Each structure stands twice: as C-alpha cells, then as structure tokens.
XYZ file of C-alpha atoms in Angstrom:
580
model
C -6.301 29.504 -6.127
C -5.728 26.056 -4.584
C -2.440 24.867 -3.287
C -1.916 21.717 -4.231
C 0.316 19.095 -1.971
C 1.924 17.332 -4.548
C 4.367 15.038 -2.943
C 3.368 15.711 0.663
C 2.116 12.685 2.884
C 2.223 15.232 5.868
C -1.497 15.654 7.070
C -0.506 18.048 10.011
C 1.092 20.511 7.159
C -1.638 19.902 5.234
C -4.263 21.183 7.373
C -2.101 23.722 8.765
C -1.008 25.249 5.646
C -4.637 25.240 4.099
C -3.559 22.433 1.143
C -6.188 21.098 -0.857
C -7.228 17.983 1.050
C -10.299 15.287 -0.146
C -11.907 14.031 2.654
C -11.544 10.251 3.795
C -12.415 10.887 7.121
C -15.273 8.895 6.720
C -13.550 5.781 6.141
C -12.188 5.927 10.154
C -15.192 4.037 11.860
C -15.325 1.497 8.949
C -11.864 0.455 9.806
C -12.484 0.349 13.289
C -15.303 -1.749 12.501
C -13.848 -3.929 10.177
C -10.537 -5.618 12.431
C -7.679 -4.889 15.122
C -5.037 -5.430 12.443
C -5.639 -4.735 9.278
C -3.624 -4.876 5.297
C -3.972 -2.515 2.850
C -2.475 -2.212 -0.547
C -2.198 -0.267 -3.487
C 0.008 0.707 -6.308
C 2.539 3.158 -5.639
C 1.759 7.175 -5.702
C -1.878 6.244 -4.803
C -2.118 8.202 -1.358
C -1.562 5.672 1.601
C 0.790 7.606 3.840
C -1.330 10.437 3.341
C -3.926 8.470 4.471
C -1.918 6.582 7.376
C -0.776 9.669 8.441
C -4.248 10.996 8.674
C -4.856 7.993 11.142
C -1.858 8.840 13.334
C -2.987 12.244 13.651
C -6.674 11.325 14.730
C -5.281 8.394 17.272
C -2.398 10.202 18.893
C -2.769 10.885 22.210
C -0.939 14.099 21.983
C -2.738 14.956 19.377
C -4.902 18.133 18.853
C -8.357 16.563 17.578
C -10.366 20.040 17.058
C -7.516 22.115 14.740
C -7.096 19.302 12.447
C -10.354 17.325 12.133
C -13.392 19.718 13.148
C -13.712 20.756 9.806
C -13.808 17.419 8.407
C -16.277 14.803 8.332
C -15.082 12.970 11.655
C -15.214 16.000 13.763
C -19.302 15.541 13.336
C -19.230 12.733 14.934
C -15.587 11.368 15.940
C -15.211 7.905 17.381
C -14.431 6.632 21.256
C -11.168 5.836 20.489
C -9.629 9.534 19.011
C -6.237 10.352 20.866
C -6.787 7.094 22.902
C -2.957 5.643 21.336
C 0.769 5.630 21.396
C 1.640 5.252 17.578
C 4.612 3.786 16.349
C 4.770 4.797 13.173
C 7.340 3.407 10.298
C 8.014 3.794 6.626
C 9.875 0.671 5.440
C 10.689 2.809 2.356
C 13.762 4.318 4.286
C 14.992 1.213 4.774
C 18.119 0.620 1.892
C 18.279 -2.516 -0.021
C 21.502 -1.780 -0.763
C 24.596 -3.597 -0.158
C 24.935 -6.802 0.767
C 23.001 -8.916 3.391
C 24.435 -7.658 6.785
C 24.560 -4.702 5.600
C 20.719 -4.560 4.765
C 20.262 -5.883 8.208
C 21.820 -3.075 9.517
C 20.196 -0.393 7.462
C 17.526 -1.681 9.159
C 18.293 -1.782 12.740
C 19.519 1.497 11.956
C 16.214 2.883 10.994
C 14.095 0.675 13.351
C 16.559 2.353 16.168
C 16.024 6.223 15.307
C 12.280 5.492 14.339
C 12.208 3.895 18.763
C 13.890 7.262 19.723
C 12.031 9.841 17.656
C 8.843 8.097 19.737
C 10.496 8.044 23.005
C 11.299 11.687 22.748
C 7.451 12.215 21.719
C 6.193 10.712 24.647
C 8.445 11.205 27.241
C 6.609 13.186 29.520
C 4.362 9.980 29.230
C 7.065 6.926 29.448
C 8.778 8.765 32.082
C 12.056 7.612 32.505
C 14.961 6.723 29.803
C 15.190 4.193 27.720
C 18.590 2.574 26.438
C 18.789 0.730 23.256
C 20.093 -2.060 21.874
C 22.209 -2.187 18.546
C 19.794 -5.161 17.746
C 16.219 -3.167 16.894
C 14.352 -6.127 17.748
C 15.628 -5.993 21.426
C 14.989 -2.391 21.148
C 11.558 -3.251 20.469
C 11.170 -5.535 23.459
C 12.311 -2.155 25.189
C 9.567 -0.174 24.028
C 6.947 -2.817 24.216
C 7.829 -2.639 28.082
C 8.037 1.198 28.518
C 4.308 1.259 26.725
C 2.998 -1.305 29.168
C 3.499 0.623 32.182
C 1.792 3.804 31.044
C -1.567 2.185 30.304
C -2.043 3.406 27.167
C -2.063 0.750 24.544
C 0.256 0.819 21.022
C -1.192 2.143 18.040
C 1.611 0.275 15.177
C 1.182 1.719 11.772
C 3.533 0.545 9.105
C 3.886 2.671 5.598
C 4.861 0.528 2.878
C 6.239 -2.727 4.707
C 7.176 -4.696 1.847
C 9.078 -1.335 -0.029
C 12.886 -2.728 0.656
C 12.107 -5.845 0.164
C 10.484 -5.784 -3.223
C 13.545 -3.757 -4.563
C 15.348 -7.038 -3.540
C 13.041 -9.024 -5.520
C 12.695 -7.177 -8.494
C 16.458 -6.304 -8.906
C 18.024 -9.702 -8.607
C 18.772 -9.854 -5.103
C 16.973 -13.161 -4.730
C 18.559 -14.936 -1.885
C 18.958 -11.810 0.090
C 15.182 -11.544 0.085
C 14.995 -15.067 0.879
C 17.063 -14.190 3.805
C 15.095 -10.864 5.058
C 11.404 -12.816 4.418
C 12.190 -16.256 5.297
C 13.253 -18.487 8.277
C 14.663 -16.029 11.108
C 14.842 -13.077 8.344
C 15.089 -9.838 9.941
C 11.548 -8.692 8.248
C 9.870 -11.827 9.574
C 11.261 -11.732 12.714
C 10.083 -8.237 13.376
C 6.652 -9.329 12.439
C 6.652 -12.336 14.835
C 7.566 -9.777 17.328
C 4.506 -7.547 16.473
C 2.172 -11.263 15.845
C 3.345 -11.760 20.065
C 2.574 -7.954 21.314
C -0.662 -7.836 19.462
C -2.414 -9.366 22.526
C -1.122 -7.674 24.663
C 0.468 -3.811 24.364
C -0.548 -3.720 21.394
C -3.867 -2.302 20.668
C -4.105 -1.717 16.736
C -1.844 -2.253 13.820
C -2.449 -1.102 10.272
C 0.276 -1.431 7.439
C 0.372 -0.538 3.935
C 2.017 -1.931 0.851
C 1.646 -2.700 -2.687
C 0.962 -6.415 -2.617
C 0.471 -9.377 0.079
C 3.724 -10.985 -1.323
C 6.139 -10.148 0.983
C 3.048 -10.957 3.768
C 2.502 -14.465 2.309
C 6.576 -15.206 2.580
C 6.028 -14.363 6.573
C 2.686 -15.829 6.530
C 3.618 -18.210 9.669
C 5.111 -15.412 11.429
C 2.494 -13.120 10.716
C -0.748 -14.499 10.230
C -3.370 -12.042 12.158
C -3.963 -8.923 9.156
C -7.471 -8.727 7.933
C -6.511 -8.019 4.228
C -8.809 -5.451 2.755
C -7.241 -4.767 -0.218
C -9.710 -5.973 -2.140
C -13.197 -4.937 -0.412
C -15.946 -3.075 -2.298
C -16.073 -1.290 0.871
C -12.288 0.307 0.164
C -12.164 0.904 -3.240
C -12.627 4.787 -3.096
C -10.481 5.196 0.242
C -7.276 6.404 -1.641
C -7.400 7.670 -4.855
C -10.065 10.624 -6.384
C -13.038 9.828 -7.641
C -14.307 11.074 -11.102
C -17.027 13.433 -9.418
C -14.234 15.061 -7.296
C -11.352 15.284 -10.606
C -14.671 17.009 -12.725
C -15.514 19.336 -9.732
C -12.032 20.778 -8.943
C -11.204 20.794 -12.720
C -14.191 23.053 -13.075
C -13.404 25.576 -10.391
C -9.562 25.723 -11.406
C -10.785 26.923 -15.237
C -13.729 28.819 -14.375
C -10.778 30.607 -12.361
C -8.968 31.014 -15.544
C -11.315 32.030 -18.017
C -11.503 28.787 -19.686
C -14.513 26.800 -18.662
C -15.008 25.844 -22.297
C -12.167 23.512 -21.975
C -13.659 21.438 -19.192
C -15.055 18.873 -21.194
C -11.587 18.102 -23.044
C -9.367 18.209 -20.015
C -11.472 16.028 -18.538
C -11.397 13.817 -21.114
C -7.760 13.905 -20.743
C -7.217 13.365 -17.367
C -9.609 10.468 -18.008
C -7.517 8.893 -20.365
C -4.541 9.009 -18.987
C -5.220 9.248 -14.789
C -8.653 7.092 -14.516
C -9.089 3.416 -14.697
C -8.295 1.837 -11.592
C -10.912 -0.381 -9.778
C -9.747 -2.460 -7.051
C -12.907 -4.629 -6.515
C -14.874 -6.257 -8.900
C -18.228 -5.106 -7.091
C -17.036 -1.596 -7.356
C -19.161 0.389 -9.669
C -16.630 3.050 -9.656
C -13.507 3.677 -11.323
C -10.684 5.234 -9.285
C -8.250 7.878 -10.581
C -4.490 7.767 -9.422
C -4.478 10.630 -6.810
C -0.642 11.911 -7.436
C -1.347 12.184 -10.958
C -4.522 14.278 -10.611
C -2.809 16.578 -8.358
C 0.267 17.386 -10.709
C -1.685 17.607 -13.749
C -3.948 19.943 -11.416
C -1.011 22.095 -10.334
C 0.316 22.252 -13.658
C -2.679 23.754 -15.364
C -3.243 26.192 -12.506
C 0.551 27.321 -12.458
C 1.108 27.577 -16.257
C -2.378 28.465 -17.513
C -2.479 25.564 -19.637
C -2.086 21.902 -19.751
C 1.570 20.498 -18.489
C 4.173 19.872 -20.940
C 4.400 16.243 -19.979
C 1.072 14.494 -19.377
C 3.408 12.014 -16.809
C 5.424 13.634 -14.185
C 9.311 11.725 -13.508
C 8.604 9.112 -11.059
C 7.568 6.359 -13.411
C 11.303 4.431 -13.143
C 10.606 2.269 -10.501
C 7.500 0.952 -12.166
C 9.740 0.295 -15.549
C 11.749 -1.883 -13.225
C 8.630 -4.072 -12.284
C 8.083 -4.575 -16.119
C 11.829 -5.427 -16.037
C 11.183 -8.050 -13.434
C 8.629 -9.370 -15.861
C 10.210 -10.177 -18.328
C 12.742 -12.435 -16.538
C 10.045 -14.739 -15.553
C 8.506 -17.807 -17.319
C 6.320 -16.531 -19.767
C 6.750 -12.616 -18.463
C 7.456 -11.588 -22.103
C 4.519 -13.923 -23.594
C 2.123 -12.035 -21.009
C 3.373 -8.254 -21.995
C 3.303 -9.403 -25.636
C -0.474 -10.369 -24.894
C -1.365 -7.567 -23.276
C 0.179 -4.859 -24.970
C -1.367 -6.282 -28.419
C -4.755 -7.381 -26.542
C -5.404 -4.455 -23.801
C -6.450 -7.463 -21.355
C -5.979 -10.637 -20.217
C -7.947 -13.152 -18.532
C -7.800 -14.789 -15.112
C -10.202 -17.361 -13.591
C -9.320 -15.004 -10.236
C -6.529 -12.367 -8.578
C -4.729 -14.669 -5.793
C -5.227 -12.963 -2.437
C -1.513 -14.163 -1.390
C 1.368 -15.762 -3.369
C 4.901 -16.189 -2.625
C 8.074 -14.932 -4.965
C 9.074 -18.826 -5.213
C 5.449 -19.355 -7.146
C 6.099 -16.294 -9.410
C 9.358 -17.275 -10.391
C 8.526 -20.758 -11.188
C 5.354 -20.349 -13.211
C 4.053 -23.338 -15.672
C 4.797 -22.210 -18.976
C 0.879 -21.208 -19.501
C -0.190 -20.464 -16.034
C -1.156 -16.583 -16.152
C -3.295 -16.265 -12.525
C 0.103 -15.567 -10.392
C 1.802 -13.302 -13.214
C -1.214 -11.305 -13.819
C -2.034 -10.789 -9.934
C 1.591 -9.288 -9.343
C 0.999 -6.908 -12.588
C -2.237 -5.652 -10.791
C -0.845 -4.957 -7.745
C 1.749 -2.994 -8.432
C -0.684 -1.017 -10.927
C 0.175 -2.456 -14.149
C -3.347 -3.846 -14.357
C -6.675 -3.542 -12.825
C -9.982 -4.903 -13.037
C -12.481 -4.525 -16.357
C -15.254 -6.691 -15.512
C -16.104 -10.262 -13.834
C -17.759 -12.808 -16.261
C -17.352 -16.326 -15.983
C -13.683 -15.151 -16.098
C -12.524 -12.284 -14.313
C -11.007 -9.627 -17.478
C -7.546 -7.512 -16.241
C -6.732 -4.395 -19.000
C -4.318 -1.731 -18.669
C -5.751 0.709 -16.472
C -4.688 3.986 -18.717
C -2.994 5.581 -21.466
C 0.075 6.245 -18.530
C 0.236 2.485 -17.857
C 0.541 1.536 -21.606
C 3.167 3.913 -22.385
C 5.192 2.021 -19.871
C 4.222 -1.527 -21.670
C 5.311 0.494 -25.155
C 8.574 1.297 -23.783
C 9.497 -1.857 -21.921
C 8.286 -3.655 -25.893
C 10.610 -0.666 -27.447
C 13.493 -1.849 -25.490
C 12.978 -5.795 -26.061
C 12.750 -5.396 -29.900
C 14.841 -2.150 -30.895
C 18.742 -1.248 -30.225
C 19.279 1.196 -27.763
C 21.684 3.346 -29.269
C 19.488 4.214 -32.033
C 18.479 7.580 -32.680
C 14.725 8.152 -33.576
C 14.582 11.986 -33.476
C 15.234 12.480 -37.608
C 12.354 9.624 -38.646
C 9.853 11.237 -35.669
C 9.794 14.406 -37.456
C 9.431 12.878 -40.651
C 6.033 11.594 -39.615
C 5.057 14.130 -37.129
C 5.482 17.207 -39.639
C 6.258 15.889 -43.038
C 3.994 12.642 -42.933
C 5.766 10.725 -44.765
C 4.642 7.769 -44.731
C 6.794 5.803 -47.577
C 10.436 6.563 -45.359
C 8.472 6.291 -42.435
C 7.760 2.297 -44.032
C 11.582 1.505 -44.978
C 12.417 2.351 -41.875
C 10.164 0.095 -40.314
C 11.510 -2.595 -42.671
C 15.075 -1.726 -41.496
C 14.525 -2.712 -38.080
C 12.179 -5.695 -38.360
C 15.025 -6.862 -40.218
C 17.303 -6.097 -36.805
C 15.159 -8.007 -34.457
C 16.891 -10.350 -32.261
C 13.279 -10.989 -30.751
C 11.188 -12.194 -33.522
C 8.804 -14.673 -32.398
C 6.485 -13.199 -30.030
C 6.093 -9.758 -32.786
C 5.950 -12.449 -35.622
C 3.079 -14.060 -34.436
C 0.781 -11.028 -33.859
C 1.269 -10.228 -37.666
C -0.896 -6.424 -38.362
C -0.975 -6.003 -34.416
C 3.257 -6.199 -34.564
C 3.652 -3.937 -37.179
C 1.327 -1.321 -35.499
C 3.271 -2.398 -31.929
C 6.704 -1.666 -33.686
C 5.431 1.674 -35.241
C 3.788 2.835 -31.323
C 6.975 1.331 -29.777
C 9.240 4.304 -32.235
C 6.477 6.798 -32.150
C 4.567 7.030 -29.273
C 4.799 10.796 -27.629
C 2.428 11.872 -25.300
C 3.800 14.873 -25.170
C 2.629 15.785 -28.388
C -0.206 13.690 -29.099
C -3.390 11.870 -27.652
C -3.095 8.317 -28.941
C -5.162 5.847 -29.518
C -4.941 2.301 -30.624
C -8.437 1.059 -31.732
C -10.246 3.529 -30.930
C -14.232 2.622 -31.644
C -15.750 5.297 -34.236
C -18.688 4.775 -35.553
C -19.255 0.893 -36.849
C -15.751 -0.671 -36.715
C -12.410 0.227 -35.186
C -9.371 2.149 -36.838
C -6.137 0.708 -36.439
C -4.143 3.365 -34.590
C -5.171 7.330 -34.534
C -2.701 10.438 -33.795
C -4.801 13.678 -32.546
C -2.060 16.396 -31.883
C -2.677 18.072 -28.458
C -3.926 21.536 -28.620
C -1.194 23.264 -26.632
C 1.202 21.782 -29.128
C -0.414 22.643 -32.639
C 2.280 25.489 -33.066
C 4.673 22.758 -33.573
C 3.249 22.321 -36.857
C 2.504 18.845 -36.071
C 0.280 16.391 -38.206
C -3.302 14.238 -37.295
C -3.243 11.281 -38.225
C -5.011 8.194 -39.135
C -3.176 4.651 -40.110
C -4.547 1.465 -41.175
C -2.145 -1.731 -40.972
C -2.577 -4.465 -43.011
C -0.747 -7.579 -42.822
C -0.179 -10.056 -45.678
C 1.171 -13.823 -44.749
C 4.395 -15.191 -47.142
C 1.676 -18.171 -47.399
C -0.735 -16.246 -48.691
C 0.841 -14.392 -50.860
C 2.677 -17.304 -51.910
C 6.469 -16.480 -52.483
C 9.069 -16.822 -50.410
C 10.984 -14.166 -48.290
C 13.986 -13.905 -50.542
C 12.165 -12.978 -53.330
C 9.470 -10.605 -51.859
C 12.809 -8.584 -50.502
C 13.886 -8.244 -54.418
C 10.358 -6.529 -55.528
C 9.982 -3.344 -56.278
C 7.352 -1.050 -54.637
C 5.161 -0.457 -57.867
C 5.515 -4.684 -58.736
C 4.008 -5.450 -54.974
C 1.353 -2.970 -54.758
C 0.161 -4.644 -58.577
C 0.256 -8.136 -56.444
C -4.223 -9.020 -56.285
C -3.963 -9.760 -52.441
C -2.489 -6.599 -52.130
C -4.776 -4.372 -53.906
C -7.449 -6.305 -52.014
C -6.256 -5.524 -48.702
C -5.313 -1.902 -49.771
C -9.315 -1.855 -51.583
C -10.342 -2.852 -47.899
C -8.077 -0.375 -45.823
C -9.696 2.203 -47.783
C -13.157 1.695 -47.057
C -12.492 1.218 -43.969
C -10.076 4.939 -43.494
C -13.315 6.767 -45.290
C -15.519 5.229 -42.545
C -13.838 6.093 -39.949
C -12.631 9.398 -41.037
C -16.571 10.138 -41.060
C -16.929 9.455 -37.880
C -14.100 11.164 -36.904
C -14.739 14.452 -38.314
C -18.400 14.725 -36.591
C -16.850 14.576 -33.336
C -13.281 16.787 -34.276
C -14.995 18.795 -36.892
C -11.560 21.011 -37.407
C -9.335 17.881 -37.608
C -6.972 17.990 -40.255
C -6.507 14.693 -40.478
C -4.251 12.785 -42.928
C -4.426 9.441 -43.699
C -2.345 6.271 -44.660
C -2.222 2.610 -45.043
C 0.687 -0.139 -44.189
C 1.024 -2.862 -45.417
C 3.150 -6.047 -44.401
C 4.377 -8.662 -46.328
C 5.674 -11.382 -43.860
C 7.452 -8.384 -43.049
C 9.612 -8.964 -45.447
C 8.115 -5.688 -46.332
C 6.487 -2.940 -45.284
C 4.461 -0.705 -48.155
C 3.475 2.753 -47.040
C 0.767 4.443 -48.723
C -0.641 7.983 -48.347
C -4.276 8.251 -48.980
C-alpha cells in the first residue's frame, strides 16, 4: 500500500516517512540553466511548494544531500551548486488580508519578522553573532542581507505564492488596499525593490511562485529582473502528473485490490474530471491536477472503491474568482459563453496585465478576461490555430461555471432536493418541465440565458441537476455521427440508489417562429401545443436523433438502462416534457 501525502508540501517528511513522491528532480539543472531569478505560476493545488520545497532541500547548506536525493534522479548526477545556499524561504499565503490597510501592513511585518528569525536560528552557528530586529520587516531585511554578506555564502530567496494576500484583496473588493500594498511605496513592492537591489549582490538566486504575473506586472518597475517561465514547453510537466504516471499508479493500487478490471473506467474517470491542463501551446501533453489525483488515489485505496465525492472541499476560493468575474465588464457575457460554448477564443494569453486593465475592459475585449480565467485554472489551452482556443480544462472546472450560472439565475433559498429525486429515480420528465417553466418565469437575469435559446434551457436544467456525486455527465457528448444534447450515466458505486440513465434532447422553438405571442402560448394546453406542426417537427427530429444516439450508446454501455426524453421550449414561455 502507498501512503499518499495529500496536503503535505513538506519534502523532508516526505522522504523520511516513505510518501509516495513523483520525481521532478530532473527539472533542477534546467532551472539552473534557464536564469538567476526566475517566475513560476500555476493554478492553485497544483504542487509548487512541494516543488519549492524540494529546491530548498537540495540548495541548503545544512542540508543532508545523500538521505533525501540519492534515490532520486539528481543524486545520479547532482549539480555544482547542491548545499552551496542560505535560503530564505516565505509563503505569502500566511500573510492575512484581513482588516484594514495598516493592519495588513502589519500582518505582514509580522510574518516577514518570524520568517528572519526562524532563519537566523537555522544558521546561527553560521551568522555567528545576534541579530536584533526591527518592527519594520524591511529594515529587518537590510539586517539579514548584512549578516549573509559576511559569511560568504550567498542567499538562496524562494518565495511560495507571492501574490496569495494580495489577490484575496483583489478578488474580494478590497481594491484600493491592493492599490496600496502593489503600487507606489506599497509594502509588497517595496519588499521587491529591496530583493531587485540585493540580487547583485548577496543575493545569489531567487525563485517565487504564484498563480498569475498580475500582482508582478503592478510592481513591474520595482521588480523587473524574473525570467517568467510560466509558459515554456520546457515546464509544462514540472508540477502536476502526467497521464502515464495517473494510469501506472492506478494500476498497481487495483491490481492490489482485486480489481484490475476496473482500470480502464477509473481511468476514464480521473480523466474526465482531473486531466486537461496544458500550460503551453507546444506541449503535446496534457497535465493532470496533482492534489486531485492524490485524493481520488487515497480514497480508492482507503475505502476499496471510488470516493463519495469526485471533488474534495477546497474548491471555495476558486468560486470566489468566478465571483470576481462576474463584477467585471463583460465577466458574465464571458461565463455565459463559455459555459454554453466549452471555449473561447483569444488572438493570445497576455504574459503580464495589471488589475486596472481587468477592471476596465472594452465591452468586447476578451484577451485580458480570458488570461486571468487561465491562470487561476478556470481555463487552459485546447489548441493554437490562427487563434489560440481556451476550454474548460475538466468536468471539476465546469461544475464550478454550473454553480456560479446556478446562483446568477436561480433564488437561493430554494430547495431542489424533492424535484432531484423526481428525475433521478422517478424520471419524470413532465414535473421535471413545469418546474423548469416556474423558474424561467423567476429570472431576474434573462438576457444572457434568452439568447442561447436550446443551450439555456439545457444550462438551466445542469445548473438544478448537476451531481457528480451520483452521476458522470456529459453535455454533448460525440456518439456515433452527431452529438446528444446532455447524457446522465449513474456511477457504478451509486446504482443501489436506484438511480436512473438518462438521455435528453432540448429543443427550442422561437415566439417568431411559432408565431404567437407569449401571453397566449402561456394559456395552451399541453395536448393543443404538442398538435402545433413546428412542434411535431422538432419533436419528429429529436427522435431520430435519441434512436441514433441511443445506438451508439448501447455498443459502448451495453447494460445501460437508459431512458430517454425530449424538451421542448417555446420562447420559454413553455417548456414541454416528453418521455420517449
């Protein structure tokens, strides 16, 4: 059995404690190679303090190079400058955005201050002598920078996810406080200008993670020395598991359990729902998100079976990005787009941008909007064509899309538990349709859904029933020659639940086409609107359509019991449900 180190960025423990551990040794005399000071960023959960904590340990000069890298691909062959550094290392995440401004400034003295002491304890046999500090952390800094300087060693700086308190400012309103930290003689900045003056000098190397070159950009004046590599073929596999390594271990942890025959499935799984990322478009490879993999991993090997929830709880702070969104000029047009679409398309990511140009988009300018969405893991790259095409990276991602469209167009306080298991176990379809009615009839956001006409009906029936905890979804998926409108497989592990496949078709019928007007449409009865010829004709072609894809269906589920429906919209006026 493995032991799996979900959650831990400690690479000592790691190693010491025999944790599963993927090798990215490799990547050390690339870096070196590649700059002095370098950026690197990724969405969050995607393995960079792991990884910058891997560094530290290989570059300290207390540290012990044989017990935690001979194993590993470096040992082979390590580089001239193992255990040659001091390393300052920080994690900007510990650093509160709460509060008001001097009090921010202060959490961050605060931290900077203990952070200066934890590495004057480390190497005091080294610095020899003590060291007073200042209640100002950038004083304290000049301390240390002078301490280092007589020792002869030079300062290895790594920073873990530098731009962490200050994109909580930005994404929860806090706009002039981040102003304030990024800007001008900001605290953030002026630490930065600090490190921009050492770099010469004491310092030797500085690497420093985030999850976008915003915050970077702001300070760009102050800070303008990083090699940004964020974005470099080169990179795209150095955090994150590749699909080779998720099949492998997946393999070993059933073969284990008796259940090898599942491989095939769970992989398919964890390829839905973990895969997709690719952070260059010259990468060949997709990338799956590493903190994922490893709790799905644990799961299965812990309960025998898949987990419960195919997501594990630390998805809020990415619903507040989507939050941020939708407060900017055209935010909601651009999650209307691609929650309907998949994709959207940019002429090209922007390598740096400031909050200023995010906030105060053109109306149809989608190259800043969409770059913010893929670096914070929202999107990632498809393909490069004469455009380059963003989608949704996964099944995980678009769940959080689904929810963040739930809460724009539905009332919170209402209760969707009774109606769920009306479709789930009864299927029906014709209550399921009134109730649909019911709330498009509530909107208070009606123009973006009213314009996508079949695709907002489907959007409104994911946004109440999506539940990957019960099913695999999938909207379009491709069978055979054409592509069904939305399909419900029930997971396996939950078929005791007595739960229903299913297979919808939407239809959509315009008040123009139809030609009558809303008011009179909502006096109709069921039986006088499903007599209506446009209506027949788009049931007549929902129908062909269900029996070809239900063919193709069954030849790759051959046990599915699937049911199937149509819906149909009328200017959604009304919404006909029909079981087939």
């Amino acid at each position: 059995m493995y032991a799996f180190p979900y959650g831990i960025a400690n690479f000592e423990k790691i190693v010491e404690k025999g944790y599963f551990y993927i090798d990215r040794t490799n990547y050390i005399k690339k870096l070196e190679k590649t700059a002095e000071t370098i950026l690197f960023v990724r969405p969050r959960r995607f393995g960079k303090s792991l990884f910058l904590n891997m560094l530290e340990c290989y570059y300290d000069v207390k540290g012990d190079f044989e017990k935690y890298f001979g194993k590993l691909e470096i040992g082979k062959s390590p580089t001239e400058e193992r255990n040659r550094y001091l390393i300052l290392s920080l994690d900007f995440s510990n650093v509160s955005g709460a509060g008001n401004l001097e009090r921010i400034e202060e959490n961050f003295h605060d931290y900077c201050n203990n952070s200066y002491l934890g590495f004057f304890e480390r190497y005091k046999n080294i610095l020899k002598k003590e060291i007073p500090l200042y209640k100002n952390s950038l004083s304290s800094l000049d301390l240390l920078f002078n301490a280092v300087e007589s020792t002869g060693y030079k300062l290895y700086v790594m920073i873990d996810e530098y731009d962490n308190f200050a994109n909580e400012l930005m994404t929860t309103g806090k706009e002039e406080e981040y102003k304030k930290v990024t800007t001008g003689e900001g605290i953030l900045k002026s630490f930065f200008k600090k490190l921009k003056a050492a770099e010469k000098g004491v310092i030797g190397k500085i690497f420093i993670t985030g999850v976008s070159p915003i915050v970077m950009t702001e300070m760009s004046s102050g800070f303008n020395i990083a090699t940004n590599i964020s974005l470099d073929e080169e990179f795209n596999e150095m955090c994150g598991f590749t699909e080779e390594e998720v099949g492998n271990l997946l393999r070993e942890i059933l073969r284990e359990q008796g259940a090898e025959k599942n491989w095939e499935n769970h992989l398919e799984l964890m390829r839905l729902y973990y895969n997709g990322y690719r952070f260059s478009e010259d990468a060949e490879r997709k990338i799956y998100n590493p903190t994922l993999a490893l709790y799905f991993f644990r799961e299965l090997q812990e309960r025998g079976n898949l987990p419960k929830s195919l997501c594990d709880l630390s998805l809020s702070m990415d619903m507040n990005k989507l939050e941020f969104l939708a407060r900017i000029n055209s935010g909601q047009k651009a999650l209307w787009e691609i929650v309907g679409e998949g994709k959207i398309e940019i002429k090209d990511i922007i390598r740096g941008f400031t909050y200023q140009e995010l906030m105060h988009l053109e109306r149809e300018s989608k190259e800043h909007l969409a770059s913010f969405m893929y670096y914070f893991g929202l999107l990632t790259i498809k393909k490069a064509d004469v455009n380059l095409i963003l989608e949704v990276p996964n099944k995980i991602s678009y769940e959080l899309y689904l929810k963040k469209i739930g809460k724009m167009i539905l009332p919170e306080y209402q209760d969707f538990a009774d109606i769920r298991r009306k479709m789930f176990q009864k299927g029906d379809i014709k209550t399921v349709a009134r109730f649909l009615e019911e709330r498009f009839s509530e909107l208070s956001n009606r123009d973006y859904i009213y314009n996508m006409k079949e695709s907002g009906c489907k959007l409104m029936f994911l946004a109440i029933f999506h539940d990957s905890n019960l099913y695999l979804m999938e909207s379009e998926p491709e069978i055979v020659r054409g592509y069904s409108d939305l399909l419900f497989i029930a997971r396996e592990d939950k078929r005791n639940l007595n739960i229903l496949d299913f297979l919808i078709e939407f239809k959509y019928i315009g008040l123009g086409e139809i030609k009558k007007e809303g008011k009179d449409i909502r006096k109709m009865a069921d039986a006088e609107l499903l007599a209506e010829p446009l209506v027949k004709e788009k049931i007549e072609t929902a129908l062909e359509e269900l029996k070809r894809y239900e063919e193709g269906l069954l030849k790759k589920h051959p046990r599915l019991a699937l049911k199937k429906y149509i819906v149909v919209g009328i200017g959604f006026e009304r919404i006909l449900g029909l079981e087939i």
